[in-house]
Short mmCIF file of C-alpha atoms and ligand atoms in Angstrom, two decimals:
data_model
loop_
_atom_site.label_atom_id
_atom_site.label_comp_id
_atom_site.label_asym_id
_atom_site.label_seq_id
_atom_site.Cartn_x
_atom_site.Cartn_y
_atom_site.Cartn_z
CA MET A 185 -30.36 -1.53 -29.25
CA ALA A 186 -27.99 -4.16 -31.02
CA GLU A 187 -28.59 -7.88 -30.88
CA ILE A 188 -26.10 -9.72 -28.69
CA GLY A 189 -25.26 -13.27 -29.96
CA ASN A 190 -22.59 -16.02 -30.75
CA ASP A 191 -23.52 -16.22 -34.53
CA ILE A 192 -20.10 -16.07 -36.45
CA LYS A 193 -21.91 -16.67 -39.81
CA LYS A 194 -24.06 -13.73 -39.18
CA ALA A 195 -21.28 -11.78 -38.33
CA ASN A 196 -19.39 -12.78 -41.24
CA LYS A 197 -22.22 -11.82 -43.56
CA LEU A 198 -22.63 -8.40 -42.06
CA LEU A 199 -18.87 -7.65 -42.20
CA SER A 200 -18.79 -8.97 -45.88
CA ASN A 201 -21.51 -6.47 -46.75
CA GLY A 202 -19.53 -3.47 -45.56
CA GLU A 203 -21.22 -3.18 -42.09
CA ILE A 204 -19.66 -2.83 -38.59
CA VAL A 205 -20.02 -5.54 -35.87
CA ALA A 206 -18.48 -5.54 -32.32
CA ILE A 207 -16.27 -8.37 -31.77
CA PRO A 208 -14.43 -9.87 -28.60
CA THR A 209 -10.63 -10.02 -28.22
CA GLU A 210 -8.67 -11.06 -25.52
CA THR A 211 -7.63 -7.59 -24.77
CA VAL A 212 -10.78 -5.41 -25.23
CA TYR A 213 -13.99 -5.57 -27.64
CA GLY A 214 -13.22 -4.05 -30.91
CA LEU A 215 -15.63 -2.27 -33.25
CA ALA A 216 -14.90 -3.92 -36.65
CA GLY A 217 -15.35 -3.33 -40.34
CA ASN A 218 -13.56 -4.45 -43.45
CA ALA A 219 -10.11 -2.81 -43.32
CA LEU A 220 -9.62 -2.75 -47.03
CA ASP A 221 -13.23 -1.06 -47.46
CA GLU A 222 -13.17 2.84 -47.18
CA GLY A 223 -16.91 2.78 -46.56
CA ALA A 224 -16.58 0.44 -43.82
CA ILE A 225 -13.91 2.25 -42.30
CA LEU A 226 -15.93 5.51 -42.24
CA LYS A 227 -18.69 3.83 -40.49
CA ILE A 228 -16.22 2.94 -37.74
CA TYR A 229 -15.03 6.43 -37.27
CA GLU A 230 -18.42 7.88 -37.19
CA ALA A 231 -19.96 5.39 -34.69
CA LYS A 232 -17.08 5.92 -32.45
CA ASN A 233 -17.10 9.71 -33.10
CA ARG A 234 -13.47 9.32 -33.73
CA PRO A 235 -11.42 11.98 -35.43
CA LYS A 236 -9.83 10.72 -38.59
CA PHE A 237 -6.23 11.65 -37.66
CA ASP A 238 -6.33 8.70 -35.24
CA PRO A 239 -5.62 5.46 -37.20
CA LEU A 240 -7.00 1.89 -36.73
CA ILE A 241 -5.42 -1.26 -36.04
CA ALA A 242 -5.94 -4.22 -38.76
CA HIS A 243 -6.67 -7.67 -37.36
CA VAL A 244 -5.92 -11.00 -39.16
CA ASP A 245 -5.56 -14.60 -37.93
CA THR A 246 -2.51 -15.69 -39.86
CA PHE A 247 1.16 -14.48 -40.51
CA ASP A 248 0.38 -15.03 -44.25
CA LYS A 249 -2.31 -12.60 -44.19
CA VAL A 250 -0.10 -9.96 -42.26
CA GLN A 251 2.33 -10.33 -45.28
CA ARG A 252 -0.25 -9.22 -47.60
CA ILE A 253 -0.75 -5.95 -46.07
CA VAL A 254 2.77 -4.81 -45.02
CA LYS A 255 5.99 -4.41 -47.07
CA LYS A 256 8.92 -5.77 -44.89
CA ILE A 257 8.75 -7.59 -41.52
CA PRO A 258 11.98 -6.75 -39.62
CA HIS A 259 13.98 -9.46 -37.89
CA GLN A 260 12.87 -8.38 -34.38
CA ALA A 261 9.28 -8.30 -35.50
CA LYS A 262 9.59 -11.74 -36.66
CA ILE A 263 10.98 -12.71 -33.29
CA LEU A 264 8.28 -10.95 -31.34
CA ALA A 265 5.58 -12.38 -33.60
CA GLU A 266 6.90 -15.99 -32.88
CA ALA A 267 6.71 -15.40 -29.26
CA PHE A 268 3.55 -13.34 -28.76
CA TRP A 269 1.20 -14.03 -31.72
CA PRO A 270 -1.66 -14.75 -31.52
CA GLY A 271 -1.71 -12.25 -28.43
CA PRO A 272 -2.06 -8.63 -27.17
CA LEU A 273 0.70 -7.10 -29.19
CA THR A 274 0.54 -4.71 -32.24
CA PHE A 275 3.29 -3.89 -34.77
CA LEU A 276 3.59 -0.86 -36.73
CA LEU A 277 4.74 -1.81 -40.15
CA ASP A 278 5.19 0.01 -43.61
CA LYS A 279 1.84 -0.62 -45.40
CA GLN A 280 1.12 -1.98 -48.86
CA GLU A 281 -0.69 0.11 -51.39
CA LEU A 282 -3.87 -1.87 -50.90
CA VAL A 283 -4.30 -0.48 -47.41
CA PRO A 284 -6.46 2.49 -47.54
CA ASP A 285 -4.88 5.89 -46.28
CA LEU A 286 -8.09 6.17 -44.25
CA LEU A 287 -7.27 3.27 -42.14
CA THR A 288 -3.88 4.72 -41.28
CA SER A 289 -4.79 8.35 -41.20
CA GLY A 290 -2.18 8.87 -44.09
CA LEU A 291 0.66 7.48 -42.32
CA SER A 292 2.94 5.03 -44.18
CA ARG A 293 2.81 2.48 -41.47
CA VAL A 294 -0.14 0.08 -40.58
CA ALA A 295 -0.85 -1.21 -37.22
CA VAL A 296 -1.42 -5.02 -37.35
CA ARG A 297 -2.23 -7.73 -34.90
CA ILE A 298 -3.25 -11.34 -34.55
CA PRO A 299 -5.62 -11.64 -31.63
CA ARG A 300 -5.92 -14.83 -29.73
CA HIS A 301 -9.48 -14.73 -28.59
CA PRO A 302 -10.80 -18.05 -30.15
CA ILE A 303 -13.93 -16.19 -31.44
CA ALA A 304 -12.04 -13.65 -33.16
CA ARG A 305 -9.81 -16.09 -34.68
CA GLU A 306 -12.64 -18.11 -36.03
CA LEU A 307 -14.33 -15.24 -37.50
CA LEU A 308 -11.27 -13.84 -39.04
CA SER A 309 -10.15 -17.35 -40.51
CA THR A 310 -13.70 -17.19 -42.54
CA LEU A 311 -12.90 -13.75 -43.96
CA SER A 312 -10.85 -12.81 -47.02
CA PHE A 313 -10.03 -9.28 -45.72
CA PRO A 314 -8.43 -7.85 -42.48
CA LEU A 315 -10.81 -6.55 -39.83
CA ALA A 316 -10.15 -2.84 -38.82
CA ALA A 317 -11.09 -2.72 -35.15
CA PRO A 318 -10.48 0.13 -32.60
CA SER A 319 -11.82 -0.25 -29.07
CA ALA A 320 -15.68 -0.33 -29.25
CA ASN A 321 -16.32 2.73 -26.92
CA PRO A 322 -17.15 6.31 -28.06
CA PHE A 323 -13.92 8.39 -28.56
CA GLY A 324 -12.51 9.49 -25.22
CA TYR A 325 -14.17 6.79 -22.94
CA VAL A 326 -12.94 3.73 -21.30
CA SER A 327 -12.65 0.57 -23.48
CA PRO A 328 -15.16 -2.04 -23.21
CA THR A 329 -14.32 -5.61 -21.67
CA SER A 330 -17.74 -7.28 -22.08
CA ALA A 331 -20.62 -7.28 -24.70
CA GLN A 332 -22.75 -5.37 -22.28
CA HIS A 333 -20.15 -2.51 -21.95
CA VAL A 334 -20.64 -2.21 -25.91
CA GLN A 335 -24.18 -2.36 -25.69
CA ALA A 336 -24.40 0.34 -22.99
CA GLN A 337 -22.67 2.84 -25.20
CA LEU A 338 -22.67 2.07 -28.80
CA GLY A 339 -25.83 -0.42 -28.97
CA ASP A 340 -27.72 2.28 -30.99
CA ARG A 341 -25.26 2.62 -33.59
CA LEU A 342 -24.52 -1.05 -34.64
CA SER A 343 -26.85 -4.08 -35.17
CA TYR A 344 -24.71 -7.00 -34.03
CA ILE A 345 -22.48 -7.58 -31.08
CA LEU A 346 -20.44 -10.82 -30.95
CA ASP A 347 -20.32 -12.03 -27.49
CA GLY A 348 -17.14 -13.67 -26.33
CA GLY A 349 -17.48 -13.24 -22.60
CA SER A 350 -15.22 -11.05 -20.49
CA SER A 351 -12.02 -10.03 -22.03
CA GLU A 352 -9.11 -12.03 -20.58
CA VAL A 353 -6.38 -9.52 -20.47
CA GLY A 354 -8.55 -6.46 -19.89
CA VAL A 355 -6.14 -3.61 -21.21
CA GLU A 356 -5.36 -3.06 -24.89
CA SER A 357 -2.56 -4.53 -26.88
CA THR A 358 1.05 -3.07 -26.51
CA ILE A 359 1.94 -1.25 -29.63
CA VAL A 360 5.65 -1.47 -31.06
CA GLY A 361 7.24 -0.16 -34.04
CA PHE A 362 10.93 -0.66 -35.32
CA GLU A 363 13.26 2.22 -36.02
CA GLU A 364 16.68 1.55 -37.48
CA ASP A 365 17.62 -1.24 -34.96
CA GLU A 366 15.61 -0.18 -32.26
CA VAL A 367 12.36 -1.47 -30.94
CA VAL A 368 10.14 1.37 -29.77
CA VAL A 369 7.01 0.84 -27.42
CA TYR A 370 4.35 3.51 -28.20
CA ARG A 371 1.53 2.06 -25.96
CA LEU A 372 1.95 0.14 -22.81
CA GLY A 373 -0.45 -2.85 -22.89
CA GLY A 374 -1.23 -6.59 -22.48
CA THR A 375 2.27 -7.91 -23.54
CA LYS A 376 4.79 -6.93 -20.70
CA VAL A 377 7.61 -4.63 -21.76
CA GLU A 378 10.06 -7.08 -19.62
CA ASP A 379 8.95 -9.89 -21.82
CA ILE A 380 9.83 -7.97 -24.88
CA GLU A 381 13.17 -6.82 -23.66
CA ALA A 382 13.76 -10.55 -22.74
CA LEU A 383 13.91 -11.40 -26.53
CA VAL A 384 15.04 -8.26 -28.14
CA GLY A 385 16.98 -6.35 -25.64
CA ASP A 386 16.35 -2.84 -24.31
CA VAL A 387 13.59 -0.93 -25.95
CA LYS A 388 12.59 2.66 -25.99
CA VAL A 389 9.35 3.42 -24.42
CA GLN A 390 7.82 6.45 -26.06
CA VAL A 391 4.30 6.80 -24.67
CA ASN A 392 2.80 9.79 -26.26
CA GLU A 393 1.03 12.30 -23.67
CA SER A 394 -0.64 14.54 -26.15
CA SER A 395 -2.86 14.36 -29.46
CA ASN A 396 0.30 14.50 -31.72
CA PRO A 397 -0.81 13.39 -35.04
CA ALA A 398 2.53 11.71 -35.65
CA ALA A 399 2.02 9.18 -32.75
CA PRO A 400 -1.91 9.74 -32.31
CA GLY A 401 -4.22 7.86 -30.24
CA MET A 402 -2.56 8.47 -26.90
CA LEU A 403 -4.70 11.31 -26.03
CA LYS A 404 -4.41 12.31 -22.44
CA SER A 405 -7.99 12.09 -21.70
CA HIS A 406 -8.63 8.70 -23.47
CA TYR A 407 -9.70 6.80 -20.43
CA SER A 408 -11.96 9.36 -18.73
CA PRO A 409 -14.28 7.71 -16.45
CA GLY A 410 -16.52 11.07 -16.55
CA ARG A 411 -15.70 12.01 -12.86
CA GLN A 412 -12.98 13.94 -11.25
CA MET A 413 -10.13 11.75 -10.28
CA ILE A 414 -7.35 12.19 -7.95
CA MET A 415 -4.22 9.83 -7.92
CA GLY A 416 -2.26 9.26 -4.54
CA ASN A 417 -2.46 8.14 -1.04
CA ILE A 418 -6.09 6.92 -0.73
CA GLU A 419 -6.22 7.24 3.00
CA ALA A 420 -4.81 10.58 3.33
CA ASN A 421 -6.99 11.84 0.36
CA LEU A 422 -10.02 10.43 2.17
CA LYS A 423 -9.40 12.66 5.08
CA ASN A 424 -10.93 15.73 3.51
CA ALA A 425 -13.47 13.90 1.26
CA ASP A 426 -17.38 13.29 1.79
CA ARG A 427 -17.41 9.70 1.87
CA GLU A 428 -20.86 9.14 0.49
CA THR A 429 -20.13 10.90 -2.66
CA THR A 430 -16.42 9.37 -3.20
CA GLY A 431 -15.39 6.39 -5.22
CA VAL A 432 -12.21 4.69 -4.37
CA ILE A 433 -10.20 2.46 -6.75
CA SER A 434 -7.57 0.69 -4.75
CA TYR A 435 -5.14 -2.17 -5.53
CA GLN A 436 -5.36 -4.67 -2.61
CA LYS A 437 -6.88 -2.72 0.42
CA GLU A 438 -10.43 -2.03 1.30
CA TYR A 439 -11.27 1.62 2.49
CA ASN A 440 -14.02 3.12 4.71
CA VAL A 441 -16.53 4.18 2.07
CA PRO A 442 -19.72 2.62 1.00
CA GLU A 443 -19.42 -0.69 -0.58
CA GLY A 444 -20.98 0.55 -3.78
CA ASN A 445 -18.39 3.12 -4.09
CA GLN A 446 -15.48 0.85 -3.96
CA VAL A 447 -13.54 -1.48 -6.18
CA VAL A 448 -10.51 -3.52 -4.97
CA LEU A 449 -8.74 -4.35 -8.21
CA SER A 450 -6.86 -7.57 -6.64
CA SER A 451 -7.01 -8.31 -3.05
CA VAL A 452 -4.35 -11.00 -3.54
CA GLY A 453 -2.15 -8.52 -5.44
CA ASP A 454 -2.20 -10.18 -8.95
CA LEU A 455 -1.46 -7.46 -11.52
CA GLY A 456 -3.14 -9.84 -14.27
CA GLU A 457 -6.30 -9.82 -12.41
CA ALA A 458 -6.06 -6.06 -11.87
CA ALA A 459 -5.70 -5.45 -15.47
CA ARG A 460 -8.97 -7.58 -16.05
CA ASN A 461 -10.83 -5.26 -13.55
CA ILE A 462 -9.35 -1.81 -14.32
CA PHE A 463 -11.89 -0.78 -17.22
CA SER A 464 -15.02 -2.04 -15.26
CA ALA A 465 -13.84 -0.20 -12.19
CA LEU A 466 -13.54 3.11 -14.05
CA ARG A 467 -16.86 2.40 -15.63
CA LYS A 468 -18.32 1.90 -12.06
CA MET A 469 -17.12 5.19 -11.07
CA ASP A 470 -19.63 6.74 -13.54
CA GLN A 471 -22.59 6.72 -11.05
CA SER A 472 -24.61 9.58 -10.64
CA HIS A 473 -23.91 9.95 -6.83
CA ILE A 474 -20.23 9.67 -7.19
CA GLU A 475 -18.50 13.13 -7.59
CA LEU A 476 -14.92 12.40 -6.86
CA VAL A 477 -12.78 9.22 -7.31
CA LEU A 478 -9.67 8.34 -5.44
CA ALA A 479 -7.25 5.94 -6.85
CA GLU A 480 -3.64 4.87 -6.29
CA TYR A 481 -0.75 3.55 -8.49
CA LEU A 482 -0.02 0.03 -8.63
CA PRO A 483 3.65 -1.58 -8.77
CA ASP A 484 5.16 -0.24 -11.89
CA GLU A 485 6.19 -3.45 -13.39
CA GLY A 486 4.78 -5.91 -15.93
CA LEU A 487 1.00 -5.21 -16.46
CA GLY A 488 1.16 -2.59 -13.84
CA ARG A 489 2.83 -0.25 -16.11
CA ALA A 490 -0.16 -0.41 -18.65
CA ILE A 491 -2.73 -0.19 -15.65
CA ASN A 492 -0.90 2.78 -14.17
CA ASP A 493 -0.74 4.43 -17.60
CA ARG A 494 -4.52 4.14 -18.00
CA LEU A 495 -5.02 5.46 -14.53
CA LYS A 496 -2.86 8.45 -15.07
CA ARG A 497 -4.63 9.47 -18.31
CA ALA A 498 -8.03 8.90 -16.44
CA ALA A 499 -7.05 11.14 -13.76
CA VAL A 500 -6.25 14.16 -16.03
O1 TXA B 654 -5.94 -4.33 -28.01
C1 TXA B 654 -6.19 -3.58 -29.01
O2 TXA B 654 -5.36 -3.04 -29.44
C2 TXA B 654 -7.62 -3.18 -29.14
C3 TXA B 654 -8.34 -4.24 -29.77
C4 TXA B 654 -9.81 -4.22 -30.26
O3 TXA B 654 -7.60 -5.21 -30.77
N1 TXA B 654 -7.87 -2.10 -30.22
C5 TXA B 654 -7.51 -0.89 -29.99
O4 TXA B 654 -7.79 0.02 -30.83
O5 TXA B 654 -7.19 -0.62 -28.83
P1 TXA B 654 -7.58 1.62 -30.76
O6 TXA B 654 -7.87 1.99 -31.89
O7 TXA B 654 -8.46 1.86 -29.62
O8 TXA B 654 -6.17 2.01 -30.31
C6 TXA B 654 -5.46 1.81 -31.24
C7 TXA B 654 -4.10 2.67 -31.09
C8 TXA B 654 -4.67 4.17 -31.16
O9 TXA B 654 -3.90 4.81 -30.38
C9 TXA B 654 -4.08 4.62 -32.46
O10 TXA B 654 -3.51 5.95 -32.56
C10 TXA B 654 -2.69 3.58 -32.62
O11 TXA B 654 -3.03 2.49 -32.06
N2 TXA B 654 -2.51 3.43 -34.27
C11 TXA B 654 -3.00 2.66 -34.91
N3 TXA B 654 -2.67 2.77 -36.18
C12 TXA B 654 -1.56 3.52 -36.24
C13 TXA B 654 -0.38 3.93 -36.98
N4 TXA B 654 -0.30 3.60 -38.32
N5 TXA B 654 0.69 4.66 -36.53
C14 TXA B 654 0.57 5.15 -35.11
N6 TXA B 654 -0.34 4.76 -34.31
C15 TXA B 654 -1.33 4.04 -34.75
MG1 MG B 655 -9.33 3.02 -28.08
#
């Protein structure tokens, strides 16, 4: 088992020695290592069992440090950075030579983000290198939003988990790239598309459904809760189901299944609250007595778009 604690110095020391450490961010927990050290990057891929064609995000705490690892920052990226950094937004930008190809899976762009979680920021401010940090889950499973989630699945693969409480956003960062004059959203996440469009005009949403190495990581089964899952009208789908072995993930309403089989994402209809709860809801459905999960789509706006995307992938 890994140690769970609040010791930033200890995390710094491990990371400076090329080890991997789980860290809190406002979106989800990350499995961090020195982004400029191939040995550390390899440890991350191995611990997650992640294919090396699926590149990692580099995390830094200042715009200056972003400039050290990318070539040019387009005008629109500057506008978005000003508005949303630190925060749940990742940019794909042309990488400098010093960024290892292993980090970007050989692609010419590197993914970079300034997180806003105070512990992540404090840790990053004490480091002279960026941190590569994919979500701290085994490849193909739901992202962790607490230190305990990390412990449950990767606890035997690392020595230290920096605890920062429950992730405040609850879904991963929105990923955007810049092509010609167009802003392209590659992953729906914690920064709302509407908020991005308010600043830079219409964007293209190009969320990948397959394991296309050109825009990797958006594998369909990425959020698999390990149970068969059906999306749609919960009431109707419950009619033919055995309620004892059926789990329900709903937006606001309770359904007639045993209490332990049910998660209401936000009884008051708050999409932010629903986002904070979605990944622990999917984890909860991984109980041995649950054989089938019924869930419904949320309003397809704001954070609802990112939540619906994760539900859709989980239900494949
Ligand atoms: O919120 C987040 O982004 C969290 C926290 C820890 O920061 N991190 C995260 O990392 O979700 P990960 O590795 O689970 O997802 C990163 C996604 C993957 O789908 C990957 O394929 C994509 O970003 N990505 C990374 N670098 C890329 C690149 N150079 N080009 C295209 N896609 C890239
Ligand atoms: Mg991930």
